[in-house]
Amino acid sequence: MIIILLGAPGAGKGTQSNFISKSLGIPQISTGDMLRAAVKAGTPLGIQAKKIMDAGQLVSDEIIIGLVKDRLKEADCANGCLFDGFPRTIAQAEALRSDGIKIDHVVEINVEDRDIIERMSGRRVHPASGRTYHIQFNPPKTDGIDDETGDPLVQRADDEEETVKKRLEIYHELTSPLINYYLNLSSQNCTAKGPKYNRIKGTGKVEEIRDRILEAING
């Protein structure tokens, strides 16, 4: 079973894909995680990607598709996978089809832009551990300080409000068309050519959203 999660940056794809992959016993493939790992390691790809992400831009299709194809060759993808944050463009989606990769389910997590801006611009991170806080929804005990180490928290460059707004503009311009793309493929499902498509409301408790998604996949 191969599943795609669609949704704007900050819609909760990463959180939900972690739950779903464990529930279904298939690996989560997050291009964002792969890119951040490359940035942390200081690889040539990571250096190139960091400049693009810090500017609020999307990394090129060529870089992303190369990462994904390599990942799909690994043994743990033999029974399927869950794509988190991929594809982001029609070109990437077509690349999957060209490689004969059949998508079984597409799940869109739908969240309003204003809610995403509030979520992302309020995030604070402890760089060494990856622990994440939110100044409103999950604040640290002491403002700006990690609860466990006492180290200062930081706001990632791609979480700054203006960058978030720019990322959302790019999403609506380039990625939103995927919704219609997969809806059209879904309409061909009777001929086994298209995936099943479900739009899930992405507000509420994390567990509630997870249950909605699993019900849509298993239904």
CSV table of N, CA, C and O in Angstrom, one decimal, residues 15-61:
chain,number,residue,atom,x,y,z
A,15,THR,N,3.4,14.9,11.8
A,15,THR,CA,2.9,14.2,13.0
A,15,THR,C,2.0,13.1,12.6
A,15,THR,O,2.1,12.0,13.2
A,16,GLN,N,1.1,13.3,11.7
A,16,GLN,CA,0.1,12.2,11.4
A,16,GLN,C,0.8,11.1,10.6
A,16,GLN,O,0.4,9.9,10.8
A,17,SER,N,1.7,11.4,9.8
A,17,SER,CA,2.4,10.3,9.0
A,17,SER,C,3.1,9.3,9.9
A,17,SER,O,3.2,8.1,9.7
A,18,ASN,N,3.7,9.9,11.0
A,18,ASN,CA,4.4,9.0,12.0
A,18,ASN,C,3.4,8.0,12.6
A,18,ASN,O,3.7,6.8,12.7
A,19,PHE,N,2.3,8.5,13.0
A,19,PHE,CA,1.3,7.6,13.6
A,19,PHE,C,0.8,6.6,12.6
A,19,PHE,O,0.7,5.4,12.9
A,20,ILE,N,0.5,7.0,11.4
A,20,ILE,CA,-0.1,6.1,10.4
A,20,ILE,C,0.9,5.1,9.9
A,20,ILE,O,0.5,3.9,9.8
A,21,SER,N,2.2,5.5,9.7
A,21,SER,CA,3.1,4.5,9.3
A,21,SER,C,3.3,3.4,10.3
A,21,SER,O,3.4,2.2,10.0
A,22,LYS,N,3.3,3.7,11.6
A,22,LYS,CA,3.4,2.7,12.6
A,22,LYS,C,2.2,1.8,12.7
A,22,LYS,O,2.3,0.6,12.9
A,23,SER,N,1.0,2.4,12.5
A,23,SER,CA,-0.3,1.7,12.5
A,23,SER,C,-0.3,0.7,11.4
A,23,SER,O,-0.8,-0.5,11.6
A,24,LEU,N,0.2,1.0,10.2
A,24,LEU,CA,0.1,0.2,9.0
A,24,LEU,C,1.3,-0.6,8.8
A,24,LEU,O,1.3,-1.5,7.9
A,25,GLY,N,2.4,-0.4,9.5
A,25,GLY,CA,3.6,-1.2,9.4
A,25,GLY,C,4.4,-0.9,8.1
A,25,GLY,O,5.0,-1.8,7.5
A,26,ILE,N,4.3,0.4,7.6
A,26,ILE,CA,5.0,0.8,6.4
A,26,ILE,C,5.9,2.0,6.8
A,26,ILE,O,5.5,2.8,7.7
A,27,PRO,N,7.0,2.2,6.1
A,27,PRO,CA,7.9,3.3,6.4
A,27,PRO,C,7.3,4.7,6.0
A,27,PRO,O,6.6,4.8,5.0
A,28,GLN,N,7.6,5.7,6.7
A,28,GLN,CA,7.3,7.1,6.4
A,28,GLN,C,8.4,7.7,5.6
A,28,GLN,O,9.6,7.6,6.0
A,29,ILE,N,8.2,8.2,4.4
A,29,ILE,CA,9.2,8.8,3.6
A,29,ILE,C,8.9,10.3,3.6
A,29,ILE,O,8.0,10.8,3.0
A,30,SER,N,9.7,11.1,4.4
A,30,SER,CA,9.6,12.5,4.5
A,30,SER,C,10.7,13.2,3.8
A,30,SER,O,11.9,13.1,4.2
A,31,THR,N,10.5,13.9,2.7
A,31,THR,CA,11.5,14.6,2.0
A,31,THR,C,12.1,15.7,2.9
A,31,THR,O,13.3,16.0,2.8
A,32,GLY,N,11.2,16.3,3.7
A,32,GLY,CA,11.7,17.3,4.6
A,32,GLY,C,12.7,16.8,5.6
A,32,GLY,O,13.8,17.4,5.8
A,33,ASP,N,12.5,15.6,6.2
A,33,ASP,CA,13.4,15.0,7.1
A,33,ASP,C,14.7,14.6,6.4
A,33,ASP,O,15.8,14.8,6.9
A,34,MET,N,14.6,14.1,5.2
A,34,MET,CA,15.8,13.8,4.4
A,34,MET,C,16.6,15.0,4.1
A,34,MET,O,17.9,15.0,4.2
A,35,LEU,N,16.0,16.1,3.8
A,35,LEU,CA,16.7,17.3,3.5
A,35,LEU,C,17.3,17.9,4.7
A,35,LEU,O,18.5,18.4,4.7
A,36,ARG,N,16.6,17.9,5.8
A,36,ARG,CA,17.2,18.4,7.1
A,36,ARG,C,18.4,17.6,7.5
A,36,ARG,O,19.4,18.2,8.1
A,37,ALA,N,18.3,16.3,7.3
A,37,ALA,CA,19.5,15.5,7.7
A,37,ALA,C,20.7,15.8,6.8
A,37,ALA,O,21.8,15.9,7.3
A,38,ALA,N,20.4,16.1,5.5
A,38,ALA,CA,21.5,16.5,4.6
A,38,ALA,C,22.1,17.9,5.0
A,38,ALA,O,23.3,18.1,5.0
A,39,VAL,N,21.2,18.8,5.5
A,39,VAL,CA,21.7,20.1,5.9
A,39,VAL,C,22.5,19.9,7.2
A,39,VAL,O,23.6,20.5,7.3
A,40,LYS,N,22.1,19.1,8.1
A,40,LYS,CA,22.8,18.9,9.4
A,40,LYS,C,24.2,18.3,9.1
A,40,LYS,O,25.2,18.6,9.7
A,41,ALA,N,24.2,17.4,8.1
A,41,ALA,CA,25.5,16.7,7.8
A,41,ALA,C,26.4,17.6,7.0
A,41,ALA,O,27.6,17.3,6.8
A,42,GLY,N,25.9,18.7,6.4
A,42,GLY,CA,26.7,19.6,5.7
A,42,GLY,C,27.1,19.0,4.3
A,42,GLY,O,28.2,19.4,3.8
A,43,THR,N,26.3,18.1,3.8
A,43,THR,CA,26.6,17.6,2.4
A,43,THR,C,26.4,18.7,1.4
A,43,THR,O,25.8,19.7,1.6
A,44,PRO,N,27.0,18.4,0.2
A,44,PRO,CA,26.8,19.4,-0.9
A,44,PRO,C,25.3,19.7,-1.1
A,44,PRO,O,24.8,20.8,-1.3
A,45,LEU,N,24.5,18.6,-1.1
A,45,LEU,CA,23.0,18.7,-1.3
A,45,LEU,C,22.4,19.5,-0.1
A,45,LEU,O,21.6,20.4,-0.3
A,46,GLY,N,22.9,19.3,1.1
A,46,GLY,CA,22.4,20.0,2.3
A,46,GLY,C,22.7,21.5,2.2
A,46,GLY,O,21.8,22.3,2.6
A,47,ILE,N,23.9,21.8,1.8
A,47,ILE,CA,24.3,23.2,1.7
A,47,ILE,C,23.4,23.9,0.7
A,47,ILE,O,22.9,25.0,0.9
A,48,GLN,N,23.2,23.3,-0.5
A,48,GLN,CA,22.3,23.8,-1.5
A,48,GLN,C,20.9,24.0,-1.0
A,48,GLN,O,20.2,25.0,-1.3
A,49,ALA,N,20.4,22.9,-0.4
A,49,ALA,CA,19.0,22.9,0.1
A,49,ALA,C,18.8,24.0,1.2
A,49,ALA,O,17.7,24.6,1.2
A,50,LYS,N,19.8,24.2,2.1
A,50,LYS,CA,19.6,25.1,3.2
A,50,LYS,C,19.4,26.6,2.6
A,50,LYS,O,18.5,27.3,3.1
A,51,LYS,N,20.1,26.9,1.6
A,51,LYS,CA,19.9,28.3,1.1
A,51,LYS,C,18.5,28.4,0.5
A,51,LYS,O,17.9,29.5,0.7
A,52,ILE,N,18.0,27.4,-0.1
A,52,ILE,CA,16.7,27.5,-0.7
A,52,ILE,C,15.6,27.5,0.4
A,52,ILE,O,14.7,28.3,0.3
A,53,MET,N,15.7,26.6,1.4
A,53,MET,CA,14.7,26.5,2.4
A,53,MET,C,14.7,27.8,3.3
A,53,MET,O,13.6,28.3,3.7
A,54,ASP,N,15.9,28.4,3.6
A,54,ASP,CA,15.9,29.6,4.4
A,54,ASP,C,15.3,30.8,3.7
A,54,ASP,O,14.8,31.7,4.4
A,55,ALA,N,15.3,30.7,2.4
A,55,ALA,CA,14.6,31.8,1.6
A,55,ALA,C,13.1,31.5,1.4
A,55,ALA,O,12.4,32.3,0.8
A,56,GLY,N,12.6,30.4,2.0
A,56,GLY,CA,11.2,30.1,1.9
A,56,GLY,C,10.8,29.5,0.5
A,56,GLY,O,9.6,29.5,0.2
A,57,GLN,N,11.8,29.0,-0.2
A,57,GLN,CA,11.5,28.5,-1.5
A,57,GLN,C,11.4,26.9,-1.4
A,57,GLN,O,11.8,26.3,-0.5
A,58,LEU,N,10.9,26.3,-2.5
A,58,LEU,CA,10.8,24.9,-2.6
A,58,LEU,C,12.1,24.4,-3.3
A,58,LEU,O,12.5,24.9,-4.2
A,59,VAL,N,12.6,23.3,-2.7
A,59,VAL,CA,13.8,22.6,-3.3
A,59,VAL,C,13.4,22.1,-4.7
A,59,VAL,O,12.2,21.7,-4.9
A,60,SER,N,14.3,22.1,-5.7
A,60,SER,CA,14.0,21.7,-7.0
A,60,SER,C,13.5,20.3,-7.1
A,60,SER,O,13.8,19.4,-6.3
A,61,ASP,N,12.6,20.0,-8.1
A,61,ASP,CA,12.1,18.7,-8.4
A,61,ASP,C,13.2,17.7,-8.6
A,61,ASP,O,13.1,16.5,-8.1
